[in-house]
Amino acid sequence: MMFFRLYQLPDKVGDYSKTLKSGILDRIQSSMSGDIEAMNQIIGSALATEHELVDKIIANYIAVKGKQIRPILVILAARMFGEVNDAVLHSAAALEMLHNATLIHDDVVDQTPLRRGQPTVNAVWGNHLAVLSGDIFVSKALSTGIKTGSLPILATLSELGTQLSLGEMDQLFTARAHVLNREAYFRIIELKTASLFVGCVRIGAQAAGAADSEFEPLERFARLLGLAFQIRDDIFDYFPSDEIGKPSGHDLLEGKVTLPILCALEKCKSEEADAVRKLLESDEMLSPEEIRRIQDFAIQNGGISMAEAEMERLFEEGKKILDVYPDSPAKRDFADIFEFIIRRSK
């Protein structure tokens, strides 16, 4: 039987602020290590098959773990409104498997060579086996969701699959049509990222027995958290990839125009801005030199700082939403998770 290993942040020497922000996640993970381990055992059991090749592909994939932010949110939501029970753990496991399915499929669509610093499933095994592996994650997510015994939780999981797919489709269509505006950008990340964060707190609260009216404000908080998470991810595309485990400039190579460059284009009305806009609207694949030119333009014209200011605005709005809840360790952890997400370096 295969089991996920509890994620451990790399032991690296960095400046104090990075250590402090990483410590936020370390502390929260430590406080729920038993719950996370139990959830990971559910995932391992669900994904185990009698097919040698499938087991090898899945084992290689899950050996390199992410931060597991999403199941952490499920567990925190349950703690906010009740206790962590079997339904909560199965909900978290189902959502984590669904999330990983979308990552595997997205890597195929985007032809991504690296994820978390390691070769993707499609890079190692090819697109056909990668798609089928992602399908297994989806089916196992649904079968695990059934074990919660909750139709509302199953409904949320199935709806998430639709929203995530629509977000990716919108992103593809927007890239092909060279749409360069904030409205399109935020519509995409609302579907492809924020919807999953909202789903996390919803199923966690539902599994703990909370009423819809109780967790509605937390859903609004989670939406802002998801938007900020994606903005931070998009900022990473403008810098060297050693620390973040994916190629720099990959979004631009695929025609994905994200908030940093949109902010820079809004601010700058020079000939250089016109030249950059022309590059972004071209049907030709960008060269490495052109990608670097666009990245430099975004950095030099305040695109990064403006995107970071947007994350700060979302953070402040999120903290105000949390004020409707009484003080509790879970409430403080939600605020800390938001701070970790907007300050993280990878």
Tab-separated table of C-alpha atoms in Angstrom:
chain	number	residue	atom	x	y	z
A	1	MET	CA	0.000	0.000	0.000
A	2	MET	CA	1.304	3.479	-0.864
A	3	PHE	CA	1.173	6.386	1.529
A	4	PHE	CA	1.792	10.130	1.115
A	5	ARG	CA	4.608	11.446	3.287
A	6	LEU	CA	3.910	14.499	5.395
A	7	TYR	CA	5.288	17.509	3.569
A	8	GLN	CA	8.455	19.001	5.049
A	9	LEU	CA	9.739	22.404	4.018
A	10	PRO	CA	13.358	22.345	2.837
A	11	ASP	CA	15.930	23.112	5.503
A	12	LYS	CA	17.545	26.152	3.939
A	13	VAL	CA	19.236	29.237	5.292
A	14	GLY	CA	17.435	32.390	4.227
A	15	ASP	CA	16.787	35.880	5.494
A	16	TYR	CA	14.719	36.343	8.630
A	17	SER	CA	11.501	37.308	6.866
A	18	LYS	CA	11.518	34.210	4.667
A	19	THR	CA	12.203	32.020	7.684
A	20	LEU	CA	9.391	33.710	9.582
A	21	LYS	CA	6.878	33.242	6.765
A	22	SER	CA	7.887	29.620	6.214
A	23	GLY	CA	7.513	29.136	9.951
A	24	ILE	CA	3.831	30.020	9.660
A	25	LEU	CA	3.136	26.969	7.547
A	26	ASP	CA	5.450	24.790	9.613
A	27	ARG	CA	3.521	25.701	12.760
A	28	ILE	CA	0.096	25.096	11.230
A	29	GLN	CA	1.183	21.781	9.696
A	30	SER	CA	2.650	20.708	13.019
A	31	SER	CA	-0.588	21.548	14.832
A	32	MET	CA	-2.550	19.205	12.564
A	33	SER	CA	0.131	16.643	11.727
A	34	GLY	CA	-2.014	13.753	12.967
A	35	ASP	CA	-4.966	14.810	10.829
A	36	ILE	CA	-2.779	15.331	7.769
A	37	GLU	CA	-1.129	11.951	8.205
A	38	ALA	CA	-4.539	10.278	8.553
A	39	MET	CA	-5.715	12.053	5.397
A	40	ASN	CA	-2.592	10.995	3.517
A	41	GLN	CA	-3.188	7.390	4.522
A	42	ILE	CA	-6.688	7.654	3.064
A	43	ILE	CA	-5.183	8.977	-0.169
A	44	GLY	CA	-2.570	6.236	-0.259
A	45	SER	CA	-5.172	3.524	0.270
A	46	ALA	CA	-7.492	4.992	-2.343
A	47	LEU	CA	-4.799	5.260	-5.010
A	48	ALA	CA	-3.332	1.780	-4.503
A	49	THR	CA	-4.106	-0.560	-7.406
A	50	GLU	CA	-2.999	-3.967	-8.578
A	51	HIS	CA	-1.524	-2.473	-11.750
A	52	GLU	CA	2.265	-2.293	-11.519
A	53	LEU	CA	2.759	0.529	-14.035
A	54	VAL	CA	-0.045	2.661	-12.602
A	55	ASP	CA	1.307	2.196	-9.076
A	56	LYS	CA	4.775	3.212	-10.244
A	57	ILE	CA	3.539	6.365	-11.979
A	58	ILE	CA	1.419	7.399	-8.988
A	59	ALA	CA	4.145	6.555	-6.472
A	60	ASN	CA	6.661	8.695	-8.384
A	61	TYR	CA	4.188	11.557	-8.599
A	62	ILE	CA	3.177	11.653	-4.944
A	63	ALA	CA	6.739	11.205	-3.688
A	64	VAL	CA	7.311	14.935	-4.316
A	65	LYS	CA	4.738	16.733	-2.257
A	66	GLY	CA	3.391	20.205	-2.407
A	67	LYS	CA	2.455	22.304	0.589
A	68	GLN	CA	-1.011	20.711	0.836
A	69	ILE	CA	-2.552	24.135	1.413
A	70	ARG	CA	-5.963	22.998	0.199
A	71	PRO	CA	-6.528	20.069	2.572
A	72	ILE	CA	-5.149	22.251	5.355
A	73	LEU	CA	-7.964	24.706	4.590
A	74	VAL	CA	-10.502	21.874	4.746
A	75	ILE	CA	-9.251	20.866	8.184
A	76	LEU	CA	-9.098	24.467	9.442
A	77	ALA	CA	-12.703	25.057	8.323
A	78	ALA	CA	-13.803	21.957	10.209
A	79	ARG	CA	-11.976	23.187	13.312
A	80	MET	CA	-13.636	26.584	12.971
A	81	PHE	CA	-17.123	25.079	13.256
A	82	GLY	CA	-16.665	21.741	14.996
A	83	GLU	CA	-14.323	18.775	15.106
A	84	VAL	CA	-12.214	16.893	12.606
A	85	ASN	CA	-14.043	13.625	11.975
A	86	ASP	CA	-13.852	10.875	9.354
A	87	ALA	CA	-16.018	12.853	6.958
A	88	VAL	CA	-13.622	15.805	7.200
A	89	LEU	CA	-10.587	13.604	6.507
A	90	HIS	CA	-12.255	11.883	3.548
A	91	SER	CA	-13.377	15.287	2.214
A	92	ALA	CA	-9.838	16.638	2.451
A	93	ALA	CA	-8.436	13.531	0.773
A	94	ALA	CA	-10.988	13.697	-2.040
A	95	LEU	CA	-10.306	17.354	-2.675
A	96	GLU	CA	-6.531	16.842	-2.655
A	97	MET	CA	-6.833	14.035	-5.216
A	98	LEU	CA	-9.106	16.162	-7.399
A	99	HIS	CA	-6.596	19.001	-7.198
A	100	ASN	CA	-3.735	16.714	-8.203
A	101	ALA	CA	-5.783	15.389	-11.117
A	102	THR	CA	-6.159	18.922	-12.452
A	103	LEU	CA	-2.416	19.529	-12.085
A	104	ILE	CA	-1.579	16.395	-14.071
A	105	HIS	CA	-4.066	17.283	-16.797
A	106	ASP	CA	-2.945	20.933	-16.872
A	107	ASP	CA	0.654	19.843	-17.335
A	108	VAL	CA	-0.404	17.874	-20.406
A	109	VAL	CA	-2.339	20.806	-21.871
A	110	ASP	CA	0.481	23.267	-21.128
A	111	GLN	CA	3.278	20.799	-22.017
A	112	THR	CA	4.867	21.644	-18.677
A	113	PRO	CA	8.220	19.883	-18.134
A	114	LEU	CA	8.644	20.570	-14.410
A	115	ARG	CA	6.439	20.778	-11.344
A	116	ARG	CA	7.803	21.256	-7.813
A	117	GLY	CA	11.274	21.057	-9.311
A	118	GLN	CA	10.735	17.560	-10.714
A	119	PRO	CA	9.804	16.222	-14.178
A	120	THR	CA	6.049	16.099	-14.716
A	121	VAL	CA	4.147	12.878	-15.395
A	122	ASN	CA	3.760	13.821	-19.056
A	123	ALA	CA	7.466	14.598	-19.366
A	124	VAL	CA	8.415	11.156	-18.033
A	125	TRP	CA	5.607	8.910	-19.282
A	126	GLY	CA	4.068	10.820	-22.175
A	127	ASN	CA	0.704	12.524	-22.588
A	128	HIS	CA	-1.449	9.408	-22.932
A	129	LEU	CA	-0.385	7.839	-19.642
A	130	ALA	CA	-0.466	11.230	-17.928
A	131	VAL	CA	-4.088	11.849	-18.937
A	132	LEU	CA	-5.114	8.360	-17.830
A	133	SER	CA	-3.281	8.808	-14.520
A	134	GLY	CA	-5.153	12.053	-13.960
A	135	ASP	CA	-8.401	10.234	-14.705
A	136	ILE	CA	-7.585	7.729	-11.961
A	137	PHE	CA	-7.100	10.577	-9.496
A	138	VAL	CA	-10.521	11.965	-10.473
A	139	SER	CA	-12.316	8.638	-10.049
A	140	LYS	CA	-10.606	7.978	-6.727
A	141	ALA	CA	-11.508	11.473	-5.546
A	142	LEU	CA	-15.179	10.805	-6.220
A	143	SER	CA	-15.154	7.352	-4.635
A	144	THR	CA	-13.489	8.833	-1.553
A	145	GLY	CA	-16.052	11.628	-1.475
A	146	ILE	CA	-18.824	9.031	-1.415
A	147	LYS	CA	-17.423	7.744	1.884
A	148	THR	CA	-18.376	11.041	3.546
A	149	GLY	CA	-22.022	10.026	3.140
A	150	SER	CA	-22.835	13.628	2.224
A	151	LEU	CA	-24.579	14.612	-1.010
A	152	PRO	CA	-23.726	18.324	-0.518
A	153	ILE	CA	-20.017	17.445	-0.321
A	154	LEU	CA	-20.268	15.288	-3.452
A	155	ALA	CA	-22.114	18.114	-5.183
A	156	THR	CA	-19.318	20.532	-4.294
A	157	LEU	CA	-16.636	18.146	-5.566
A	158	SER	CA	-18.423	17.571	-8.869
A	159	GLU	CA	-19.117	21.270	-9.370
A	160	LEU	CA	-15.470	22.047	-8.685
A	161	GLY	CA	-14.464	19.775	-11.544
A	162	THR	CA	-16.623	21.845	-13.876
A	163	GLN	CA	-15.392	25.209	-12.609
A	164	LEU	CA	-11.729	24.253	-12.783
A	165	SER	CA	-12.136	22.985	-16.340
A	166	LEU	CA	-14.014	26.118	-17.399
A	167	GLY	CA	-11.262	28.269	-15.941
A	168	GLU	CA	-8.603	26.439	-17.925
A	169	MET	CA	-10.714	26.609	-21.083
A	170	ASP	CA	-11.248	30.344	-20.616
A	171	GLN	CA	-7.519	30.782	-20.187
A	172	LEU	CA	-6.814	28.923	-23.433
A	173	PHE	CA	-9.405	30.905	-25.377
A	174	THR	CA	-8.207	34.197	-23.889
A	175	ALA	CA	-4.587	33.397	-24.787
A	176	ARG	CA	-5.536	32.507	-28.361
A	177	ALA	CA	-7.620	35.669	-28.740
A	178	HIS	CA	-4.885	37.801	-27.105
A	179	VAL	CA	-7.299	39.388	-24.633
A	180	LEU	CA	-5.364	41.861	-22.512
A	181	ASN	CA	-7.542	43.158	-19.686
A	182	ARG	CA	-8.009	42.723	-15.944
A	183	GLU	CA	-11.627	41.599	-16.194
A	184	ALA	CA	-10.704	38.538	-18.249
A	185	TYR	CA	-7.740	37.782	-15.979
A	186	PHE	CA	-9.784	37.871	-12.756
A	187	ARG	CA	-12.609	35.858	-14.327
A	188	ILE	CA	-10.097	33.127	-15.166
A	189	ILE	CA	-8.404	32.953	-11.774
A	190	GLU	CA	-11.797	33.081	-10.053
A	191	LEU	CA	-12.672	29.801	-11.776
A	192	LYS	CA	-9.325	28.020	-11.996
A	193	THR	CA	-8.007	28.831	-8.516
A	194	ALA	CA	-10.340	30.714	-6.190
A	195	SER	CA	-13.205	28.262	-6.720
A	196	LEU	CA	-11.086	25.461	-5.298
A	197	PHE	CA	-10.223	27.467	-2.180
A	198	VAL	CA	-13.906	28.235	-1.669
A	199	GLY	CA	-14.692	24.547	-2.098
A	200	CYS	CA	-12.116	23.663	0.562
A	201	VAL	CA	-13.740	25.680	3.315
A	202	ARG	CA	-17.225	24.709	2.194
A	203	ILE	CA	-16.695	20.955	2.398
A	204	GLY	CA	-14.688	21.268	5.608
A	205	ALA	CA	-17.493	23.217	7.251
A	206	GLN	CA	-20.171	20.924	5.822
A	207	ALA	CA	-18.359	17.817	7.042
A	208	ALA	CA	-18.162	19.351	10.525
A	209	GLY	CA	-21.904	19.982	10.533
A	210	ALA	CA	-21.997	23.763	10.017
A	211	ALA	CA	-25.004	25.488	8.468
A	212	ASP	CA	-24.618	27.395	5.188
A	213	SER	CA	-25.141	30.756	6.904
A	214	GLU	CA	-22.285	30.028	9.295
A	215	PHE	CA	-19.608	29.473	6.663
A	216	GLU	CA	-20.769	31.964	4.009
A	217	PRO	CA	-18.361	34.677	5.249
A	218	LEU	CA	-15.525	32.127	5.306
A	219	GLU	CA	-16.270	31.308	1.663
A	220	ARG	CA	-15.841	34.993	0.793
A	221	PHE	CA	-12.543	34.984	2.674
A	222	ALA	CA	-11.420	31.850	0.806
A	223	ARG	CA	-12.245	33.456	-2.543
A	224	LEU	CA	-9.890	36.350	-1.772
A	225	LEU	CA	-7.275	33.892	-0.549
A	226	GLY	CA	-7.477	31.963	-3.825
A	227	LEU	CA	-7.171	35.107	-5.925
A	228	ALA	CA	-4.094	36.178	-3.963
A	229	PHE	CA	-2.590	32.688	-4.273
A	230	GLN	CA	-2.823	32.814	-8.063
A	231	ILE	CA	-1.459	36.352	-8.277
A	232	ARG	CA	1.582	35.270	-6.263
A	233	ASP	CA	2.016	32.241	-8.541
A	234	ASP	CA	1.827	34.495	-11.591
A	235	ILE	CA	4.466	36.841	-10.171
A	236	PHE	CA	6.856	33.888	-9.954
A	237	ASP	CA	6.786	33.617	-13.759
A	238	TYR	CA	8.814	36.821	-13.970
A	239	PHE	CA	11.828	35.577	-12.031
A	240	PRO	CA	14.433	32.770	-12.195
A	241	SER	CA	12.943	29.350	-11.527
A	242	ASP	CA	15.523	27.751	-9.206
A	243	GLU	CA	13.492	28.499	-6.080
A	244	ILE	CA	10.010	27.743	-7.400
A	245	GLY	CA	10.471	24.520	-9.346
A	246	LYS	CA	9.015	25.617	-12.678
A	247	PRO	CA	10.478	27.385	-15.711
A	248	SER	CA	10.537	31.177	-15.690
A	249	GLY	CA	8.507	32.747	-18.491
A	250	HIS	CA	6.434	29.615	-19.085
A	251	ASP	CA	3.116	31.490	-18.836
A	252	LEU	CA	4.265	34.062	-21.370
A	253	LEU	CA	5.462	31.317	-23.689
A	254	GLU	CA	1.930	29.897	-23.644
A	255	GLY	CA	0.372	33.301	-24.307
A	256	LYS	CA	-0.983	33.690	-20.771
A	257	VAL	CA	-1.073	37.368	-19.878
A	258	THR	CA	-1.193	37.798	-16.101
A	259	LEU	CA	-1.568	40.665	-13.663
A	260	PRO	CA	2.053	41.975	-13.538
A	261	ILE	CA	2.212	42.692	-17.262
A	262	LEU	CA	-1.376	43.978	-17.338
A	263	CYS	CA	-0.545	46.448	-14.545
A	264	ALA	CA	2.604	47.606	-16.328
A	265	LEU	CA	0.734	48.125	-19.599
A	266	GLU	CA	-1.964	50.125	-17.817
A	267	LYS	CA	0.633	52.369	-16.212
A	268	CYS	CA	3.032	52.838	-19.114
A	269	LYS	CA	1.922	54.475	-22.384
A	270	SER	CA	5.328	54.635	-24.066
A	271	GLU	CA	6.510	53.249	-27.401
A	272	GLU	CA	8.053	50.384	-25.441
A	273	ALA	CA	4.606	49.532	-24.079
A	274	ASP	CA	3.226	49.483	-27.618
A	275	ALA	CA	6.049	47.198	-28.684
A	276	VAL	CA	5.385	44.826	-25.778
A	277	ARG	CA	1.672	44.823	-26.509
A	278	LYS	CA	2.449	43.939	-30.125
A	279	LEU	CA	4.552	40.997	-28.969
A	280	LEU	CA	1.731	39.776	-26.719
A	281	GLU	CA	-0.786	40.039	-29.544
A	282	SER	CA	1.367	38.137	-32.020
A	283	ASP	CA	0.414	34.641	-33.152
A	284	GLU	CA	4.089	33.723	-33.362
A	285	MET	CA	5.775	31.858	-30.495
A	286	LEU	CA	7.831	34.228	-28.371
A	287	SER	CA	11.593	33.766	-28.369
A	288	PRO	CA	13.557	33.612	-25.095
A	289	GLU	CA	14.795	37.129	-25.801
A	290	GLU	CA	11.261	38.426	-26.310
A	291	ILE	CA	10.070	36.775	-23.115
A	292	ARG	CA	12.925	38.376	-21.203
A	293	ARG	CA	12.018	41.740	-22.742
A	294	ILE	CA	8.412	41.414	-21.557
A	295	GLN	CA	9.530	40.329	-18.092
A	296	ASP	CA	11.923	43.266	-17.817
A	297	PHE	CA	9.214	45.666	-18.976
A	298	ALA	CA	6.815	44.412	-16.297
A	299	ILE	CA	9.446	44.666	-13.557
A	300	GLN	CA	10.804	48.071	-14.575
A	301	ASN	CA	7.356	49.635	-14.957
A	302	GLY	CA	5.997	48.597	-11.582
A	303	GLY	CA	3.978	45.578	-12.667
A	304	ILE	CA	5.313	43.394	-9.881
A	305	SER	CA	4.861	45.997	-7.161
A	306	MET	CA	1.313	46.758	-8.319
A	307	ALA	CA	0.415	43.057	-8.346
A	308	GLU	CA	1.850	42.753	-4.841
A	309	ALA	CA	-0.211	45.769	-3.756
A	310	GLU	CA	-3.312	43.976	-5.059
A	311	MET	CA	-2.463	40.965	-2.892
A	312	GLU	CA	-2.104	43.250	0.126
A	313	ARG	CA	-5.505	44.782	-0.619
A	314	LEU	CA	-7.081	41.337	-0.787
A	315	PHE	CA	-5.370	40.417	2.492
A	316	GLU	CA	-6.753	43.464	4.293
A	317	GLU	CA	-10.231	42.791	2.929
A	318	GLY	CA	-9.965	39.160	3.998
A	319	LYS	CA	-9.015	40.079	7.571
A	320	LYS	CA	-12.098	42.298	7.819
A	321	ILE	CA	-14.286	39.382	6.738
A	322	LEU	CA	-12.773	37.178	9.452
A	323	ASP	CA	-13.744	39.770	12.056
A	324	VAL	CA	-17.315	38.428	12.031
A	325	TYR	CA	-16.068	35.278	13.770
A	326	PRO	CA	-15.064	35.039	17.434
A	327	ASP	CA	-11.397	34.618	18.173
A	328	SER	CA	-10.125	31.053	17.910
A	329	PRO	CA	-6.932	29.207	16.906
A	330	ALA	CA	-8.546	28.291	13.553
A	331	LYS	CA	-9.461	31.913	12.833
A	332	ARG	CA	-5.892	33.044	13.567
A	333	ASP	CA	-4.530	30.242	11.392
A	334	PHE	CA	-6.684	31.364	8.472
A	335	ALA	CA	-5.231	34.868	8.731
A	336	ASP	CA	-1.712	33.457	9.024
A	337	ILE	CA	-2.206	31.222	5.977
A	338	PHE	CA	-3.197	34.287	3.964
A	339	GLU	CA	-0.059	36.101	5.088
A	340	PHE	CA	2.091	33.082	4.240
A	341	ILE	CA	0.590	32.871	0.747
A	342	ILE	CA	1.231	36.482	-0.200
A	343	ARG	CA	4.742	36.532	1.291
A	344	ARG	CA	5.947	33.104	0.144
A	345	SER	CA	9.046	32.883	-2.029
A	346	LYS	CA	8.008	29.685	-3.861
